[in-house]
mmCIF file of C-alpha atoms in Angstrom:
data_model
loop_
_atom_site.group_PDB
_atom_site.id
_atom_site.type_symbol
_atom_site.label_atom_id
_atom_site.label_comp_id
_atom_site.label_asym_id
_atom_site.label_seq_id
_atom_site.Cartn_x
_atom_site.Cartn_y
_atom_site.Cartn_z
ATOM 1 C CA UNK A 277 122.042 193.970 -92.863
ATOM 2 C CA UNK A 278 118.736 195.472 -91.939
ATOM 3 C CA UNK A 279 115.618 194.280 -93.783
ATOM 4 C CA UNK A 280 115.040 197.585 -94.935
ATOM 5 C CA UNK A 281 118.795 197.330 -97.215
ATOM 6 C CA UNK A 282 118.199 193.948 -97.539
ATOM 7 C CA UNK A 283 114.147 195.132 -99.189
ATOM 8 C CA UNK A 284 116.074 197.634 -101.011
ATOM 9 C CA UNK A 285 118.789 194.940 -102.827
ATOM 10 C CA UNK A 286 116.057 192.157 -103.606
ATOM 11 C CA UNK A 287 114.331 195.332 -104.986
ATOM 12 C CA UNK A 288 116.848 196.005 -107.446
ATOM 13 C CA UNK A 289 117.130 192.273 -108.773
ATOM 14 C CA UNK A 290 113.871 192.529 -109.795
ATOM 15 C CA UNK A 291 114.801 195.865 -111.633
ATOM 16 C CA UNK A 292 117.802 194.519 -113.562
ATOM 17 C CA UNK A 293 115.097 192.081 -115.094
ATOM 18 C CA UNK A 294 112.426 194.118 -115.128
ATOM 19 C CA UNK A 295 115.714 196.495 -117.828
ATOM 20 C CA UNK A 296 115.910 193.346 -120.272
ATOM 21 C CA UNK A 297 112.124 193.165 -120.340
ATOM 22 C CA UNK A 298 112.378 196.219 -121.076
ATOM 23 C CA UNK A 299 114.746 196.435 -124.125
ATOM 24 C CA UNK A 300 112.764 192.794 -126.034
ATOM 25 C CA UNK A 301 109.334 194.576 -126.147
ATOM 26 C CA UNK A 302 111.021 196.555 -128.566
ATOM 27 C CA UNK A 303 111.658 193.848 -130.578
ATOM 28 C CA UNK A 304 108.856 191.656 -130.049
ATOM 29 C CA UNK A 305 106.845 194.587 -131.053
ATOM 30 C CA UNK A 306 108.701 195.110 -134.108
ATOM 31 C CA UNK A 307 108.384 191.196 -134.877
ATOM 32 C CA UNK A 308 104.664 190.962 -134.300
ATOM 33 C CA UNK A 309 103.294 193.773 -136.215
ATOM 34 C CA UNK A 310 103.540 193.120 -139.378
ATOM 35 C CA UNK A 311 101.387 189.861 -138.753
ATOM 36 C CA UNK A 312 99.392 191.603 -136.367
ATOM 37 C CA UNK A 313 98.250 195.091 -137.954
ATOM 38 C CA UNK A 314 95.039 195.058 -136.437
ATOM 39 C CA UNK A 315 96.035 195.353 -133.013
ATOM 40 C CA UNK A 316 97.930 198.452 -132.846
ATOM 41 C CA UNK A 317 95.576 199.516 -129.863
ATOM 42 C CA UNK A 318 97.545 196.874 -127.935
ATOM 43 C CA UNK A 319 100.903 197.359 -129.427
ATOM 44 C CA UNK A 320 100.029 201.628 -129.110
ATOM 45 C CA UNK A 321 99.192 200.828 -125.045
ATOM 46 C CA UNK A 322 102.787 198.805 -124.296
ATOM 47 C CA UNK A 323 105.306 201.228 -125.439
ATOM 48 C CA UNK A 324 103.328 203.421 -123.366
ATOM 49 C CA UNK A 325 103.275 200.707 -120.505
ATOM 50 C CA UNK A 326 106.842 200.771 -120.985
ATOM 51 C CA UNK A 327 108.024 203.460 -121.185
ATOM 52 C CA UNK A 328 105.652 204.104 -117.248
ATOM 53 C CA UNK A 329 108.149 201.689 -115.855
ATOM 54 C CA UNK A 330 110.683 202.826 -116.703
ATOM 55 C CA UNK A 331 110.134 205.787 -115.471
ATOM 56 C CA UNK A 332 108.073 205.110 -112.799
ATOM 57 C CA UNK A 333 110.326 205.911 -109.198
ATOM 58 C CA UNK A 334 108.383 204.440 -106.607
ATOM 59 C CA UNK A 335 107.744 200.508 -105.780
ATOM 60 C CA UNK A 336 103.915 200.473 -106.088
ATOM 61 C CA UNK A 337 103.748 203.206 -108.981
ATOM 62 C CA UNK A 338 106.400 200.447 -110.908
ATOM 63 C CA UNK A 339 104.292 197.743 -109.594
ATOM 64 C CA UNK A 340 101.304 198.863 -110.585
ATOM 65 C CA UNK A 341 102.769 199.228 -113.843
ATOM 66 C CA UNK A 342 104.533 196.212 -114.347
ATOM 67 C CA UNK A 343 101.254 194.375 -113.860
ATOM 68 C CA UNK A 344 99.915 196.040 -116.086
ATOM 69 C CA UNK A 345 102.339 195.832 -118.898
ATOM 70 C CA UNK A 346 101.952 192.181 -117.713
ATOM 71 C CA UNK A 347 98.964 191.411 -118.354
ATOM 72 C CA UNK A 348 98.552 193.573 -121.893
ATOM 73 C CA UNK A 349 102.552 191.524 -122.655
ATOM 74 C CA UNK A 350 100.164 188.205 -121.853
ATOM 75 C CA UNK A 351 96.964 189.363 -124.485
ATOM 76 C CA UNK A 352 99.851 189.771 -126.809
ATOM 77 C CA UNK A 353 101.068 185.419 -126.433
ATOM 78 C CA UNK A 354 97.233 185.362 -126.838
ATOM 79 C CA UNK A 355 97.161 187.324 -130.045
ATOM 80 C CA UNK A 356 100.543 185.364 -131.304
ATOM 81 C CA UNK A 357 98.859 181.595 -130.741
ATOM 82 C CA UNK A 358 96.312 182.925 -134.078
ATOM 83 C CA UNK A 359 98.728 183.836 -136.093
ATOM 84 C CA UNK A 360 100.680 180.106 -137.351
ATOM 85 C CA UNK A 361 103.263 182.479 -139.893
ATOM 86 C CA UNK A 362 104.650 184.519 -136.826
ATOM 87 C CA UNK A 363 104.746 181.995 -134.377
ATOM 88 C CA UNK A 364 106.647 179.838 -136.742
ATOM 89 C CA UNK A 365 109.269 182.697 -137.602
ATOM 90 C CA UNK A 366 112.573 181.362 -135.866
ATOM 91 C CA UNK A 367 112.852 185.354 -134.793
ATOM 92 C CA UNK A 368 109.051 185.700 -133.107
ATOM 93 C CA UNK A 369 110.452 182.192 -130.636
ATOM 94 C CA UNK A 370 113.669 183.256 -130.167
ATOM 95 C CA UNK A 371 111.479 186.161 -128.724
ATOM 96 C CA UNK A 372 109.935 184.223 -127.073
ATOM 97 C CA UNK A 373 111.855 181.803 -125.033
ATOM 98 C CA UNK A 374 114.138 184.786 -124.457
ATOM 99 C CA UNK A 375 110.710 186.673 -122.740
ATOM 100 C CA UNK A 376 109.479 183.400 -121.089
ATOM 101 C CA UNK A 377 112.425 183.042 -119.221
ATOM 102 C CA UNK A 378 112.964 186.583 -118.137
ATOM 103 C CA UNK A 379 109.590 185.779 -116.863
ATOM 104 C CA UNK A 380 110.352 183.174 -114.995
ATOM 105 C CA UNK A 381 113.642 185.862 -113.305
ATOM 106 C CA UNK A 382 111.212 188.093 -112.846
ATOM 107 C CA UNK A 383 109.201 185.015 -111.180
ATOM 108 C CA UNK A 384 112.418 184.456 -108.388
ATOM 109 C CA UNK A 385 113.488 187.632 -107.781
ATOM 110 C CA UNK A 386 109.087 188.954 -106.863
ATOM 111 C CA UNK A 387 109.172 185.702 -104.933
ATOM 112 C CA UNK A 388 112.743 187.154 -103.113
ATOM 113 C CA UNK A 389 111.814 190.543 -102.558
ATOM 114 C CA UNK A 390 108.448 189.744 -100.985
ATOM 115 C CA UNK A 391 110.017 186.891 -98.419
ATOM 116 C CA UNK A 392 111.845 190.473 -97.422
ATOM 117 C CA UNK A 393 108.766 192.676 -97.359
ATOM 118 C CA UNK A 394 107.682 190.196 -94.702
ATOM 119 C CA UNK A 395 110.525 189.962 -92.878
ATOM 120 C CA UNK A 396 110.793 194.289 -92.567
ATOM 121 C CA UNK A 397 106.913 194.418 -91.621
ATOM 122 C CA UNK A 398 107.187 191.655 -89.273
ATOM 123 C CA UNK A 399 109.926 194.339 -86.924
ATOM 124 C CA UNK A 400 107.905 197.160 -88.434
ATOM 125 C CA UNK A 401 104.974 195.383 -86.519
ATOM 126 C CA UNK A 402 106.245 194.096 -83.676
ATOM 127 C CA UNK A 403 106.931 194.578 -80.359
ATOM 128 C CA UNK A 404 110.109 195.774 -79.590
ATOM 129 C CA UNK A 405 111.267 196.871 -82.618
ATOM 130 C CA UNK A 406 107.476 198.624 -83.787
ATOM 131 C CA UNK A 407 109.116 201.710 -80.624
ATOM 132 C CA UNK A 408 112.305 201.944 -82.346
ATOM 133 C CA UNK A 409 109.514 201.860 -86.150
ATOM 134 C CA UNK A 410 107.847 204.732 -85.235
ATOM 135 C CA UNK A 411 110.172 206.893 -83.454
ATOM 136 C CA UNK A 412 111.553 207.300 -87.121
ATOM 137 C CA UNK A 413 109.252 207.043 -89.396
ATOM 138 C CA UNK A 414 110.300 203.104 -90.594
ATOM 139 C CA UNK A 415 106.378 202.296 -92.627
ATOM 140 C CA UNK A 416 105.600 198.739 -94.236
ATOM 141 C CA UNK A 417 107.109 197.863 -97.567
ATOM 142 C CA UNK A 418 104.351 197.258 -100.322
ATOM 143 C CA UNK A 419 104.247 193.447 -101.361
ATOM 144 C CA UNK A 420 104.745 193.177 -105.128
ATOM 145 C CA UNK A 421 102.159 191.129 -106.140
ATOM 146 C CA UNK A 422 99.764 189.724 -108.927
ATOM 147 C CA UNK A 423 96.619 192.521 -109.643
ATOM 148 C CA UNK A 424 95.103 190.933 -113.215
ATOM 149 C CA UNK A 425 92.558 188.206 -110.568
ATOM 150 C CA UNK A 426 91.999 186.379 -113.520
ATOM 151 C CA UNK A 427 95.686 184.528 -112.761
ATOM 152 C CA UNK A 428 94.878 184.420 -110.297
ATOM 153 C CA UNK A 429 92.164 182.353 -111.073
ATOM 154 C CA UNK A 430 92.647 178.028 -110.887
ATOM 155 C CA UNK A 431 93.334 176.583 -114.732
ATOM 156 C CA UNK A 432 90.604 174.675 -116.476
ATOM 157 C CA UNK A 433 91.563 171.567 -118.538
ATOM 158 C CA UNK A 434 89.254 169.331 -120.449
ATOM 159 C CA UNK A 435 89.486 166.318 -122.203
#
């Protein structure tokens, strides 16, 4: 299997988990909105970003939208921390557990995908395969990286 096909296969693995997350988001919003009624803009942003992510055709476009969607899901979960009744809700706990599992699977799939991109890019950039790549128009693949700089910051621990 060539590296381009491996990248496509890896991307399809990510896509499976992203679709599961898309299916979970409406349930999460429905559960949370009764408790967090003043956060309507965040809820609207989640719906809009979910729809944009579903419709995204190019990998880079999907990566950018997914990064924004992840940021907003994280914001929603942080806001939920301020509502003890919501946190105690069995439905919310179930959705939160499902989301954590899906996010973990997305992370693993993303790691595999990025490895295939690295392998592909090495072939596109290295001699002699770079000659073939330039003749046939093979381009570098896009890494699925974190855009949110705060996610890159070290975790602060205080006692």
